[in-house]
Amino acid sequence: MIGGEYIMTLRILTIDLEGDLDTNNTISLIKVVPKLLDLLDQKKISATFFVVSNLLESHLELIQEIQVRGHEIGSHSNTHSFLNSQNSLIEMQISKKKFEDAGIKVTGFRAPSYITANSHFEDLKNARYKYDSSLAVFWPGRYRN
């Protein structure tokens, strides 16, 4: 409360779901995400989970559970490869199709490591995403900043 008035603030929570760092493992998804979902439920917090679509093959039920619990699913590409002029549109389109085929509607996109191609916004439009969450400011040295 400031000066007798309640001030509403908007807080946005996003979580990137991808394979474990520098491996093909997904142990963190199996061990952490169910606990995280319980905590978010307990605190009545909703979030957007930007998910690499190749995880659908081995973790479809977990990703569906995220959506069932009221969280938004966004695309974090298909393979979590850095985007460039050769793969950007393909990564976006394949990811969107995989989610749609699984019955999961995605409207948002976040580039892996926030690295985008020069054609990023045109590719987003062509892949039919409604919004992008790839532009951000980080501490020096993080994500090639």
PDB file of C-alpha atoms in Angstrom:
ATOM      1  CA  MET A   1       0.000   0.000   0.000  1.00  0.00           C
ATOM      2  CA  ILE A   2       1.372   3.396  -0.974  1.00  0.00           C
ATOM      3  CA  GLY A   3      -0.286   6.601   0.284  1.00  0.00           C
ATOM      4  CA  GLY A   4      -3.416   4.697   1.305  1.00  0.00           C
ATOM      5  CA  GLU A   5      -3.856   3.158  -2.157  1.00  0.00           C
ATOM      6  CA  TYR A   6      -3.226  -0.410  -3.169  1.00  0.00           C
ATOM      7  CA  ILE A   7      -0.783  -0.672  -6.019  1.00  0.00           C
ATOM      8  CA  MET A   8      -1.195  -3.666  -8.302  1.00  0.00           C
ATOM      9  CA  THR A   9       1.978  -5.130  -9.708  1.00  0.00           C
ATOM     10  CA  LEU A  10       2.292  -7.659 -12.461  1.00  0.00           C
ATOM     11  CA  ARG A  11       4.893 -10.329 -12.043  1.00  0.00           C
ATOM     12  CA  ILE A  12       5.781 -12.658 -14.879  1.00  0.00           C
ATOM     13  CA  LEU A  13       7.364 -16.038 -14.302  1.00  0.00           C
ATOM     14  CA  THR A  14       8.815 -18.007 -17.170  1.00  0.00           C
ATOM     15  CA  ILE A  15      10.628 -21.311 -17.061  1.00  0.00           C
ATOM     16  CA  ASP A  16      12.649 -22.904 -19.855  1.00  0.00           C
ATOM     17  CA  LEU A  17      12.373 -26.690 -20.141  1.00  0.00           C
ATOM     18  CA  GLU A  18      15.235 -28.275 -22.027  1.00  0.00           C
ATOM     19  CA  GLY A  19      17.687 -31.120 -21.613  1.00  0.00           C
ATOM     20  CA  ASP A  20      20.223 -31.037 -18.801  1.00  0.00           C
ATOM     21  CA  LEU A  21      23.219 -28.805 -19.475  1.00  0.00           C
ATOM     22  CA  ASP A  22      25.743 -30.302 -21.907  1.00  0.00           C
ATOM     23  CA  THR A  23      24.065 -33.730 -21.901  1.00  0.00           C
ATOM     24  CA  ASN A  24      21.195 -35.567 -23.541  1.00  0.00           C
ATOM     25  CA  ASN A  25      19.739 -36.336 -20.102  1.00  0.00           C
ATOM     26  CA  THR A  26      16.524 -34.947 -18.666  1.00  0.00           C
ATOM     27  CA  ILE A  27      16.989 -35.855 -15.010  1.00  0.00           C
ATOM     28  CA  SER A  28      16.113 -32.314 -13.937  1.00  0.00           C
ATOM     29  CA  LEU A  29      12.713 -32.565 -15.630  1.00  0.00           C
ATOM     30  CA  ILE A  30      11.921 -35.811 -13.865  1.00  0.00           C
ATOM     31  CA  LYS A  31      13.111 -34.713 -10.414  1.00  0.00           C
ATOM     32  CA  VAL A  32      12.449 -30.968 -10.330  1.00  0.00           C
ATOM     33  CA  VAL A  33       9.403 -30.172 -12.462  1.00  0.00           C
ATOM     34  CA  PRO A  34       6.835 -32.182 -10.442  1.00  0.00           C
ATOM     35  CA  LYS A  35       8.019 -30.482  -7.233  1.00  0.00           C
ATOM     36  CA  LEU A  36       8.002 -27.106  -8.947  1.00  0.00           C
ATOM     37  CA  LEU A  37       4.432 -27.658 -10.142  1.00  0.00           C
ATOM     38  CA  ASP A  38       3.344 -28.512  -6.595  1.00  0.00           C
ATOM     39  CA  LEU A  39       5.004 -25.346  -5.271  1.00  0.00           C
ATOM     40  CA  LEU A  40       3.378 -23.194  -7.949  1.00  0.00           C
ATOM     41  CA  ASP A  41      -0.006 -24.739  -7.077  1.00  0.00           C
ATOM     42  CA  GLN A  42       0.561 -24.135  -3.372  1.00  0.00           C
ATOM     43  CA  LYS A  43       1.468 -20.472  -3.951  1.00  0.00           C
ATOM     44  CA  LYS A  44      -1.272 -20.018  -6.598  1.00  0.00           C
ATOM     45  CA  ILE A  45       1.260 -18.910  -9.192  1.00  0.00           C
ATOM     46  CA  SER A  46       0.897 -19.502 -12.904  1.00  0.00           C
ATOM     47  CA  ALA A  47       3.817 -19.431 -15.294  1.00  0.00           C
ATOM     48  CA  THR A  48       4.763 -19.835 -18.912  1.00  0.00           C
ATOM     49  CA  PHE A  49       6.934 -22.869 -19.603  1.00  0.00           C
ATOM     50  CA  PHE A  50       8.979 -22.502 -22.790  1.00  0.00           C
ATOM     51  CA  VAL A  51       9.506 -26.124 -23.802  1.00  0.00           C
ATOM     52  CA  VAL A  52      11.829 -27.667 -26.381  1.00  0.00           C
ATOM     53  CA  SER A  53       9.430 -29.699 -28.503  1.00  0.00           C
ATOM     54  CA  ASN A  54      11.718 -32.723 -28.907  1.00  0.00           C
ATOM     55  CA  LEU A  55      10.967 -33.378 -25.205  1.00  0.00           C
ATOM     56  CA  LEU A  56       7.429 -34.335 -26.223  1.00  0.00           C
ATOM     57  CA  GLU A  57       8.729 -37.723 -27.361  1.00  0.00           C
ATOM     58  CA  SER A  58       9.830 -38.761 -23.866  1.00  0.00           C
ATOM     59  CA  HIS A  59       7.930 -36.386 -21.554  1.00  0.00           C
ATOM     60  CA  LEU A  60       4.510 -35.853 -23.152  1.00  0.00           C
ATOM     61  CA  GLU A  61       2.586 -36.650 -19.955  1.00  0.00           C
ATOM     62  CA  LEU A  62       4.649 -34.200 -17.896  1.00  0.00           C
ATOM     63  CA  ILE A  63       4.202 -31.423 -20.452  1.00  0.00           C
ATOM     64  CA  GLN A  64       0.460 -32.106 -20.623  1.00  0.00           C
ATOM     65  CA  GLU A  65       0.359 -32.000 -16.801  1.00  0.00           C
ATOM     66  CA  ILE A  66       1.932 -28.539 -16.876  1.00  0.00           C
ATOM     67  CA  GLN A  67      -0.879 -27.354 -19.135  1.00  0.00           C
ATOM     68  CA  VAL A  68      -3.594 -29.135 -17.129  1.00  0.00           C
ATOM     69  CA  ARG A  69      -2.408 -27.291 -14.009  1.00  0.00           C
ATOM     70  CA  GLY A  70      -3.142 -24.000 -15.736  1.00  0.00           C
ATOM     71  CA  HIS A  71       0.254 -22.974 -17.026  1.00  0.00           C
ATOM     72  CA  GLU A  72       0.958 -21.749 -20.535  1.00  0.00           C
ATOM     73  CA  ILE A  73       3.198 -23.756 -22.846  1.00  0.00           C
ATOM     74  CA  GLY A  74       5.410 -21.836 -25.258  1.00  0.00           C
ATOM     75  CA  SER A  75       7.925 -23.101 -27.774  1.00  0.00           C
ATOM     76  CA  HIS A  76      11.638 -23.056 -27.020  1.00  0.00           C
ATOM     77  CA  SER A  77      12.453 -24.446 -30.509  1.00  0.00           C
ATOM     78  CA  ASN A  78      12.550 -28.067 -31.607  1.00  0.00           C
ATOM     79  CA  THR A  79      16.139 -29.064 -30.809  1.00  0.00           C
ATOM     80  CA  HIS A  80      17.468 -26.179 -28.665  1.00  0.00           C
ATOM     81  CA  SER A  81      20.067 -25.348 -31.323  1.00  0.00           C
ATOM     82  CA  PHE A  82      21.232 -21.756 -31.668  1.00  0.00           C
ATOM     83  CA  LEU A  83      19.107 -20.119 -34.349  1.00  0.00           C
ATOM     84  CA  ASN A  84      20.644 -18.858 -37.573  1.00  0.00           C
ATOM     85  CA  SER A  85      19.469 -17.973 -41.070  1.00  0.00           C
ATOM     86  CA  GLN A  86      19.495 -21.642 -42.137  1.00  0.00           C
ATOM     87  CA  ASN A  87      17.538 -23.199 -39.258  1.00  0.00           C
ATOM     88  CA  SER A  88      15.422 -20.494 -37.611  1.00  0.00           C
ATOM     89  CA  LEU A  89      12.155 -20.906 -39.500  1.00  0.00           C
ATOM     90  CA  ILE A  90      12.499 -24.703 -39.618  1.00  0.00           C
ATOM     91  CA  GLU A  91      13.044 -24.923 -35.836  1.00  0.00           C
ATOM     92  CA  MET A  92       9.989 -22.729 -35.239  1.00  0.00           C
ATOM     93  CA  GLN A  93       7.704 -24.546 -37.671  1.00  0.00           C
ATOM     94  CA  ILE A  94       8.649 -28.076 -36.608  1.00  0.00           C
ATOM     95  CA  SER A  95       8.242 -27.168 -32.946  1.00  0.00           C
ATOM     96  CA  LYS A  96       4.826 -25.585 -33.457  1.00  0.00           C
ATOM     97  CA  LYS A  97       3.609 -28.587 -35.473  1.00  0.00           C
ATOM     98  CA  LYS A  98       4.795 -31.077 -32.839  1.00  0.00           C
ATOM     99  CA  PHE A  99       2.925 -29.205 -30.123  1.00  0.00           C
ATOM    100  CA  GLU A 100      -0.207 -28.951 -32.269  1.00  0.00           C
ATOM    101  CA  ASP A 101      -0.017 -32.681 -33.101  1.00  0.00           C
ATOM    102  CA  ALA A 102       0.135 -33.362 -29.345  1.00  0.00           C
ATOM    103  CA  GLY A 103      -2.950 -31.195 -28.783  1.00  0.00           C
ATOM    104  CA  ILE A 104      -0.999 -28.411 -27.085  1.00  0.00           C
ATOM    105  CA  LYS A 105      -1.671 -24.896 -28.331  1.00  0.00           C
ATOM    106  CA  VAL A 106       1.401 -22.650 -28.362  1.00  0.00           C
ATOM    107  CA  THR A 107       1.342 -18.955 -29.201  1.00  0.00           C
ATOM    108  CA  GLY A 108       4.681 -17.802 -27.756  1.00  0.00           C
ATOM    109  CA  PHE A 109       8.285 -18.495 -28.660  1.00  0.00           C
ATOM    110  CA  ARG A 110      11.653 -18.075 -26.931  1.00  0.00           C
ATOM    111  CA  ALA A 111      14.920 -18.644 -28.802  1.00  0.00           C
ATOM    112  CA  PRO A 112      17.523 -20.959 -27.252  1.00  0.00           C
ATOM    113  CA  SER A 113      20.050 -18.875 -25.295  1.00  0.00           C
ATOM    114  CA  TYR A 114      18.175 -15.818 -26.598  1.00  0.00           C
ATOM    115  CA  ILE A 115      20.189 -16.045 -29.831  1.00  0.00           C
ATOM    116  CA  THR A 116      18.115 -15.068 -32.850  1.00  0.00           C
ATOM    117  CA  ALA A 117      18.645 -14.947 -36.596  1.00  0.00           C
ATOM    118  CA  ASN A 118      18.413 -11.702 -38.564  1.00  0.00           C
ATOM    119  CA  SER A 119      15.103 -12.964 -39.948  1.00  0.00           C
ATOM    120  CA  HIS A 120      13.732 -13.708 -36.451  1.00  0.00           C
ATOM    121  CA  PHE A 121      10.571 -11.593 -36.522  1.00  0.00           C
ATOM    122  CA  GLU A 122       9.709 -12.543 -40.082  1.00  0.00           C
ATOM    123  CA  ASP A 123      10.217 -16.218 -39.172  1.00  0.00           C
ATOM    124  CA  LEU A 124       7.942 -15.826 -36.126  1.00  0.00           C
ATOM    125  CA  LYS A 125       5.213 -14.394 -38.333  1.00  0.00           C
ATOM    126  CA  ASN A 126       5.618 -17.142 -40.946  1.00  0.00           C
ATOM    127  CA  ALA A 127       5.499 -19.817 -38.236  1.00  0.00           C
ATOM    128  CA  ARG A 128       2.308 -18.220 -36.832  1.00  0.00           C
ATOM    129  CA  TYR A 129       3.513 -17.295 -33.332  1.00  0.00           C
ATOM    130  CA  LYS A 130       1.675 -14.414 -31.672  1.00  0.00           C
ATOM    131  CA  TYR A 131       4.459 -13.235 -29.387  1.00  0.00           C
ATOM    132  CA  ASP A 132       8.169 -13.582 -28.742  1.00  0.00           C
ATOM    133  CA  SER A 133      10.146 -13.733 -25.495  1.00  0.00           C
ATOM    134  CA  SER A 134      13.647 -13.867 -26.971  1.00  0.00           C
ATOM    135  CA  LEU A 135      14.848 -10.356 -26.284  1.00  0.00           C
ATOM    136  CA  ALA A 136      16.238  -9.729 -22.816  1.00  0.00           C
ATOM    137  CA  VAL A 137      19.012  -8.011 -20.928  1.00  0.00           C
ATOM    138  CA  PHE A 138      21.337 -10.076 -18.730  1.00  0.00           C
ATOM    139  CA  TRP A 139      24.329  -9.660 -16.514  1.00  0.00           C
ATOM    140  CA  PRO A 140      27.542  -9.118 -18.481  1.00  0.00           C
ATOM    141  CA  GLY A 141      28.925 -12.364 -19.845  1.00  0.00           C
ATOM    142  CA  ARG A 142      25.643 -14.256 -19.671  1.00  0.00           C
ATOM    143  CA  TYR A 143      24.259 -15.530 -23.000  1.00  0.00           C
ATOM    144  CA  ARG A 144      26.996 -13.822 -25.047  1.00  0.00           C
ATOM    145  CA  ASN A 145      26.047 -10.409 -23.677  1.00  0.00           C
TER     146      ASN A 145
END
